[in-house]
Amino acid sequence: MWGKRDDMLVHERDPFNAEPPRAALAGRRTTPPDTFYSRNHGPVPDLDPAAWRLTVDGLVEHPLDLSPADLRERFDEHEVAATLQCAGNRRAGLAEVRAIPGEDPWGPGATSTARWTGVRLADVLAAAGLRPEAAHIEFAAPDVSRLAVPPQPYGGSITVDKALRPEVLLAWAMDGRPLPRVHGAPLRAVVPGWIGARSVKWLTRISARAEPSDNYFQATAYRVLPPDADPAQAGPDDGIPLGPIVVNCDILRPDDGARVPSGPTEVTGYALAGGDRTVARVDVSADGGRSWTQAALDDGDSPWTWRHWRTTLDLPAGEAEIIARAWDSAGAVQPESPVHLWNPKGYANTSWARIRLTCT
């Protein structure tokens, strides 16, 4: 479905929401389009590139109406390697603490990396003449979601400070090929370091505003509610809005529940830090955190991509639990337990990664 590999873990077919098995991400600095996770809130729109236009309006001096040719001819092309991560990544771990009704049980595969090609959002906003009172940049798309009541098209916003950063793109290609339809063709936003929900697909409008977007997916959804809150009763501005992601990691190989020979066992995974922070260290333990082994980290392809890590542990015969935790460049570390992170929407599970093995 949608050109994805046969072993994708499909959480929903309409809207299409799927992630790869964890082992499919192991050892890959970038994620092939057939493996890249897919998060959608409504039916995937079918836009005619020949008729598609991008409107830039709001608090700007010179509103723009741009065709695909306009974007390519008027603005310099740039490429950014960036990892996107769903705010619900690793939700399954929170659901083990307490049920999260109505939300997909994402594992660690709602995280993927590509090289994105397009133009800088900052260049487009400069051409439009961004006014000083603009503090937020809103993205609008045509995919209508029934998660909002009444149903409404998807949208969201980012701060002007982030929008003007050189890494934020309006992208038409991933890994040197045109965007697949399911990943936002003909144009999508790519906002490195922020939750994937802000990298809005199928862009049709960009608006400069004094306040954040009032779209349901900015004002009401993608907010961390208190544990005792009822999501069905949550209104605009309740909870903590999600933007920059928090340091996170997971184990990709061996798979959770695998049987492996006892003795030296290679353990690999990914780590990702959001905002302007980078991954500084990953620790791995096979004795419940009493002792830790520091994993070797690859360099990553840019400040905005995950870093893959690996280490070798000497595992005795029997049952084993492997845990991993990441530290970022500000000294922040993942918390130990998902119990302390549980929230009614199941966002931002950044607790220690855990897998259980049988060693023979």
Coordinates of C-alpha atoms in Angstrom, one line a residue:
M1 CA 0.0 0.0 0.0
W2 CA 1.3 3.4 -1.0
G3 CA 4.5 1.7 -2.2
K4 CA 5.5 0.6 1.2
R5 CA 7.3 -2.6 2.1
D6 CA 5.2 -5.6 2.9
D7 CA 6.3 -5.9 6.5
M8 CA 5.2 -2.4 7.5
L9 CA 3.3 -2.3 10.8
V10 CA 0.0 -0.7 9.6
H11 CA -1.9 1.0 12.5
E12 CA -4.6 2.4 10.2
R13 CA -5.4 2.1 6.5
D14 CA -7.6 5.2 6.2
P15 CA -6.0 7.5 7.2
F16 CA -2.9 5.6 6.4
N17 CA -0.6 5.3 9.4
A18 CA 2.3 2.8 9.3
E19 CA 5.8 2.3 10.6
P20 CA 8.6 -0.1 9.7
P21 CA 9.8 -2.9 11.9
R22 CA 12.6 -1.7 14.1
A23 CA 15.2 -3.9 12.4
A24 CA 14.5 -2.1 9.0
L25 CA 15.9 1.1 10.4
A26 CA 19.1 -0.5 11.7
G27 CA 22.3 0.6 10.0
R28 CA 20.6 3.0 7.7
R29 CA 21.7 6.6 7.9
T30 CA 18.8 7.5 5.6
T31 CA 15.4 5.7 5.3
P32 CA 14.2 4.6 1.9
P33 CA 10.8 6.0 0.9
D34 CA 9.3 2.5 1.0
T35 CA 10.4 2.2 4.7
F36 CA 9.8 5.8 5.9
Y37 CA 7.0 6.0 8.4
S38 CA 3.7 7.5 7.3
R39 CA 1.5 9.6 9.6
N40 CA -1.7 11.1 8.2
H41 CA -4.8 12.6 9.7
G42 CA -7.1 12.3 6.8
P43 CA -7.2 10.8 3.3
V44 CA -4.1 11.5 1.2
P45 CA -5.0 14.2 -1.3
D46 CA -4.4 13.8 -5.0
L47 CA -3.1 17.2 -6.2
D48 CA -2.5 18.1 -9.8
P49 CA 1.1 19.6 -9.9
A50 CA 0.2 21.5 -13.0
A51 CA -2.6 23.3 -11.3
W52 CA -1.1 23.5 -7.8
R53 CA -0.2 27.0 -6.3
L54 CA 1.3 28.1 -3.1
T55 CA -0.2 31.3 -1.5
V56 CA 1.9 33.3 0.9
D57 CA -0.1 35.9 2.8
G58 CA -1.0 37.4 6.2
L59 CA 1.5 39.8 7.8
V60 CA 3.6 40.4 4.7
E61 CA 4.1 43.4 2.5
H62 CA 3.9 41.5 -0.8
P63 CA 1.6 38.5 -0.9
L64 CA 2.8 35.8 -3.3
D65 CA 1.1 33.3 -5.6
L66 CA 3.7 30.7 -6.6
S67 CA 3.7 27.8 -9.1
P68 CA 6.2 25.0 -8.9
A69 CA 8.2 26.7 -11.7
D70 CA 8.2 30.0 -9.7
L71 CA 9.7 28.2 -6.7
R72 CA 12.5 26.7 -8.7
E73 CA 13.2 29.8 -10.8
R74 CA 13.0 32.5 -8.1
F75 CA 14.8 30.9 -5.2
D76 CA 18.0 29.0 -4.7
E77 CA 17.8 25.3 -4.2
H78 CA 19.1 23.7 -1.0
E79 CA 19.4 20.3 0.6
V80 CA 19.1 19.3 4.2
A81 CA 19.5 15.9 5.8
A82 CA 16.9 15.7 8.6
T83 CA 15.2 13.1 10.8
L84 CA 11.4 13.4 11.3
Q85 CA 9.9 11.9 14.4
C86 CA 6.2 11.6 15.2
A87 CA 5.1 13.0 18.6
G88 CA 3.5 9.7 19.2
N89 CA 6.7 7.7 18.6
R90 CA 7.1 4.9 21.2
R91 CA 3.5 5.4 22.5
A92 CA 3.2 1.7 22.9
G93 CA 5.5 2.0 26.0
L94 CA 3.1 4.5 27.6
A95 CA 0.1 2.3 26.8
E96 CA 1.7 -0.5 28.8
V97 CA 1.5 1.8 31.8
R98 CA -2.2 2.7 31.2
A99 CA -4.5 2.4 28.3
I100 CA -4.6 5.3 25.7
P101 CA -7.9 4.9 23.9
G102 CA -8.3 6.1 20.4
E103 CA -4.5 6.6 19.7
D104 CA -2.3 4.4 17.5
P105 CA 0.2 2.3 19.4
W106 CA 3.3 3.5 17.6
G107 CA 6.5 1.7 18.4
P108 CA 10.0 3.1 17.8
G109 CA 9.6 3.2 14.0
A110 CA 7.8 6.5 13.8
T111 CA 11.2 8.0 13.2
S112 CA 12.9 8.2 9.7
T113 CA 15.6 10.2 8.0
A114 CA 15.9 11.6 4.4
R115 CA 17.8 14.2 2.4
W116 CA 15.2 16.9 1.5
T117 CA 15.6 19.2 -1.4
G118 CA 13.7 22.5 -1.9
V119 CA 13.9 26.2 -1.1
R120 CA 14.4 27.9 2.3
L121 CA 11.3 29.1 3.9
A122 CA 13.3 32.2 5.0
D123 CA 13.9 33.1 1.4
V124 CA 10.3 32.9 0.5
L125 CA 9.3 35.0 3.5
A126 CA 11.9 37.5 2.6
A127 CA 10.5 37.8 -0.9
A128 CA 7.0 38.3 0.6
G129 CA 8.3 41.1 2.9
L130 CA 7.7 39.7 6.4
R131 CA 6.3 42.4 8.6
P132 CA 7.9 43.1 12.1
E133 CA 4.7 42.1 14.0
A134 CA 4.7 38.6 12.5
A135 CA 5.6 36.1 15.3
H136 CA 4.3 32.8 13.9
I137 CA 4.2 31.2 10.4
E138 CA 1.1 29.1 9.7
F139 CA 1.1 26.1 7.3
A140 CA -2.2 25.0 5.7
A141 CA -3.0 21.9 3.7
P142 CA -6.1 20.4 1.9
D143 CA -6.3 17.0 3.7
V144 CA -9.5 17.1 5.8
S145 CA -9.4 15.3 9.1
R146 CA -12.4 14.0 11.0
L147 CA -10.4 14.0 14.2
A148 CA -11.5 17.7 14.5
V149 CA -15.1 18.4 15.2
P150 CA -16.4 19.6 12.9
P151 CA -13.9 18.1 10.3
Q152 CA -11.3 20.6 9.1
P153 CA -8.2 20.6 6.9
Y154 CA -4.9 19.9 8.6
G155 CA -2.6 22.8 9.6
G156 CA -0.2 24.1 12.2
S157 CA 2.4 26.8 12.9
I158 CA 6.0 27.4 14.0
T159 CA 7.6 30.5 15.5
V160 CA 9.1 33.1 13.2
D161 CA 12.5 32.5 14.9
K162 CA 12.4 28.9 13.7
A163 CA 11.0 29.7 10.3
L164 CA 13.9 32.0 9.5
R165 CA 16.5 29.3 10.3
P166 CA 18.4 28.0 7.2
E167 CA 17.5 24.4 7.9
V168 CA 13.7 24.9 7.4
L169 CA 12.7 24.0 3.9
L170 CA 9.8 23.9 1.5
A171 CA 10.7 20.6 0.0
W172 CA 9.7 18.9 -3.3
A173 CA 12.1 16.0 -3.2
M174 CA 13.5 13.4 -0.8
D175 CA 16.7 11.5 -1.4
G176 CA 17.1 13.0 -4.9
R177 CA 13.6 11.9 -6.2
P178 CA 10.3 13.7 -6.3
L179 CA 8.3 13.5 -3.2
P180 CA 5.9 10.5 -3.2
R181 CA 2.3 11.5 -2.9
V182 CA 1.9 9.9 0.5
H183 CA 4.8 12.1 1.8
G184 CA 3.5 15.4 0.7
A185 CA 3.8 16.0 -3.1
P186 CA 4.0 18.4 -4.6
L187 CA 5.4 20.4 -1.7
R188 CA 5.8 20.0 2.1
A189 CA 7.4 21.8 5.0
V190 CA 10.5 20.2 6.6
V191 CA 11.1 21.6 10.1
P192 CA 14.2 19.8 11.5
G193 CA 14.3 19.4 15.3
W194 CA 10.6 19.8 15.8
I195 CA 7.9 17.1 16.0
G196 CA 6.9 15.7 12.6
A197 CA 3.4 17.3 12.9
R198 CA 4.9 20.7 12.2
S199 CA 6.4 19.5 8.9
V200 CA 3.1 19.9 7.1
K201 CA 2.5 18.0 3.9
W202 CA 0.7 19.1 0.7
L203 CA 1.2 22.7 1.4
T204 CA -1.2 25.2 -0.3
R205 CA -0.8 28.3 2.0
I206 CA 1.7 29.9 4.3
S207 CA 0.5 32.8 6.4
A208 CA 2.4 35.1 8.7
R209 CA 0.5 35.7 11.9
A210 CA 0.9 37.5 15.3
E211 CA -0.4 34.5 17.1
P212 CA 0.0 30.7 16.7
S213 CA -2.4 29.0 14.3
D214 CA -5.9 28.3 15.6
N215 CA -6.1 25.1 13.6
Y216 CA -7.2 22.2 15.7
F217 CA -3.9 20.4 15.3
Q218 CA -2.0 23.4 16.7
A219 CA -4.5 24.8 19.2
T220 CA -6.0 21.6 20.6
A221 CA -4.1 18.5 19.4
Y222 CA -0.4 17.8 19.9
R223 CA -0.5 19.2 23.4
V224 CA 0.6 17.3 26.5
L225 CA -2.3 17.2 28.9
P226 CA -2.2 16.5 32.6
P227 CA -2.7 12.8 33.5
D228 CA -6.2 13.3 34.9
A229 CA -7.4 15.3 31.9
D230 CA -10.1 14.0 29.5
P231 CA -8.9 14.6 25.9
A232 CA -12.5 14.7 24.7
Q233 CA -13.1 17.8 26.8
A234 CA -9.8 19.5 26.1
G235 CA -10.1 22.9 24.4
P236 CA -7.8 25.3 22.7
D237 CA -4.6 26.1 24.6
D238 CA -5.1 23.4 27.2
G239 CA -1.9 21.5 28.1
I240 CA 1.7 22.1 26.9
P241 CA 2.1 22.7 23.1
L242 CA 4.6 20.4 21.4
G243 CA 7.3 21.9 19.2
P244 CA 11.0 21.0 19.6
I245 CA 11.4 17.3 20.3
V246 CA 13.1 16.0 23.4
V247 CA 16.2 13.7 23.4
N248 CA 15.2 10.1 22.7
C249 CA 16.6 6.8 21.7
D250 CA 15.7 3.2 21.0
I251 CA 17.2 -0.2 20.3
L252 CA 16.9 -1.5 16.8
R253 CA 18.8 -4.8 16.9
P254 CA 18.3 -7.4 18.3
D255 CA 14.5 -7.2 18.1
D256 CA 12.4 -7.2 21.3
G257 CA 11.6 -10.8 22.2
A258 CA 14.4 -12.3 20.1
R259 CA 16.3 -15.5 20.9
V260 CA 20.1 -14.9 20.6
P261 CA 23.1 -17.0 21.4
S262 CA 24.7 -16.2 24.8
G263 CA 28.0 -14.5 24.8
P264 CA 29.1 -11.4 23.0
T265 CA 26.0 -9.7 21.4
E266 CA 26.0 -6.6 19.3
V267 CA 23.3 -4.1 20.2
T268 CA 22.5 -1.2 17.9
G269 CA 20.0 1.6 17.8
Y270 CA 19.4 5.3 17.1
A271 CA 19.4 8.5 19.2
L272 CA 17.9 11.9 18.3
A273 CA 17.9 15.3 20.0
G274 CA 15.6 18.1 19.1
G275 CA 15.7 21.9 19.0
D276 CA 19.3 23.1 18.6
R277 CA 20.7 20.2 20.7
T278 CA 22.7 17.2 19.5
V279 CA 23.1 13.7 20.9
A280 CA 26.2 13.7 23.2
R281 CA 26.2 10.1 24.6
V282 CA 24.3 6.8 24.7
D283 CA 24.6 4.4 27.6
V284 CA 23.6 0.7 27.5
S285 CA 23.1 -1.6 30.4
A286 CA 22.3 -5.3 30.8
D287 CA 22.0 -5.3 34.6
G288 CA 19.1 -2.9 35.2
G289 CA 21.2 0.2 35.2
R290 CA 23.7 -0.8 37.9
S291 CA 26.5 -0.5 35.4
W292 CA 26.6 1.1 31.9
T293 CA 28.6 0.7 28.7
Q294 CA 29.1 3.8 26.6
A295 CA 28.0 3.0 23.0
A296 CA 30.0 4.1 20.0
L297 CA 28.2 6.9 18.0
D298 CA 28.3 7.5 14.3
D299 CA 28.8 11.1 13.2
G300 CA 25.3 11.7 11.8
D301 CA 24.8 13.4 8.4
S302 CA 23.9 16.8 9.8
P303 CA 23.0 18.4 13.2
W304 CA 19.4 17.6 12.3
T305 CA 19.7 13.8 11.9
W306 CA 19.7 10.9 14.3
R307 CA 22.9 9.3 15.3
H308 CA 23.2 5.5 15.1
W309 CA 25.0 3.8 18.0
R310 CA 26.4 0.3 18.7
T311 CA 28.0 -1.7 21.5
T312 CA 28.7 -5.3 22.3
L313 CA 27.5 -6.8 25.6
D314 CA 28.5 -10.2 27.0
L315 CA 25.2 -11.8 27.8
P316 CA 24.9 -15.0 30.0
A317 CA 22.4 -17.8 29.2
G318 CA 18.8 -17.0 30.3
E319 CA 16.5 -14.1 30.1
A320 CA 18.0 -10.6 29.7
E321 CA 16.7 -7.1 29.6
I322 CA 18.8 -4.5 27.7
I323 CA 18.2 -0.8 28.4
A324 CA 19.6 2.3 26.7
R325 CA 19.5 6.0 27.5
A326 CA 20.7 9.1 25.5
W327 CA 22.1 12.4 26.7
D328 CA 22.0 15.6 24.7
S329 CA 24.5 18.4 24.4
A330 CA 22.8 20.4 27.2
G331 CA 23.3 17.5 29.6
A332 CA 19.6 16.4 29.5
V333 CA 19.1 12.6 29.8
Q334 CA 16.1 10.4 29.2
P335 CA 14.0 9.6 32.3
E336 CA 14.0 6.0 33.6
S337 CA 10.3 5.1 33.6
P338 CA 7.3 5.8 31.3
V339 CA 5.2 5.8 34.5
H340 CA 6.3 9.4 35.1
L341 CA 5.6 10.5 31.5
W342 CA 2.1 9.0 30.9
N343 CA -0.3 11.5 29.4
P344 CA -3.8 10.9 27.9
K345 CA -2.7 11.4 24.3
G346 CA 0.5 9.3 24.7
Y347 CA 2.9 11.9 23.4
A348 CA 6.7 12.3 24.0
N349 CA 7.6 8.9 25.5
T350 CA 11.3 9.6 26.1
S351 CA 11.8 7.0 28.8
W352 CA 14.7 4.5 28.6
A353 CA 14.6 2.1 25.7
R354 CA 14.1 -1.5 26.7
I355 CA 14.1 -4.9 25.0
R356 CA 13.9 -8.4 26.4
L357 CA 15.9 -11.3 25.0
T358 CA 16.2 -15.0 25.6
C359 CA 19.9 -16.0 25.5
T360 CA 20.5 -19.7 24.6

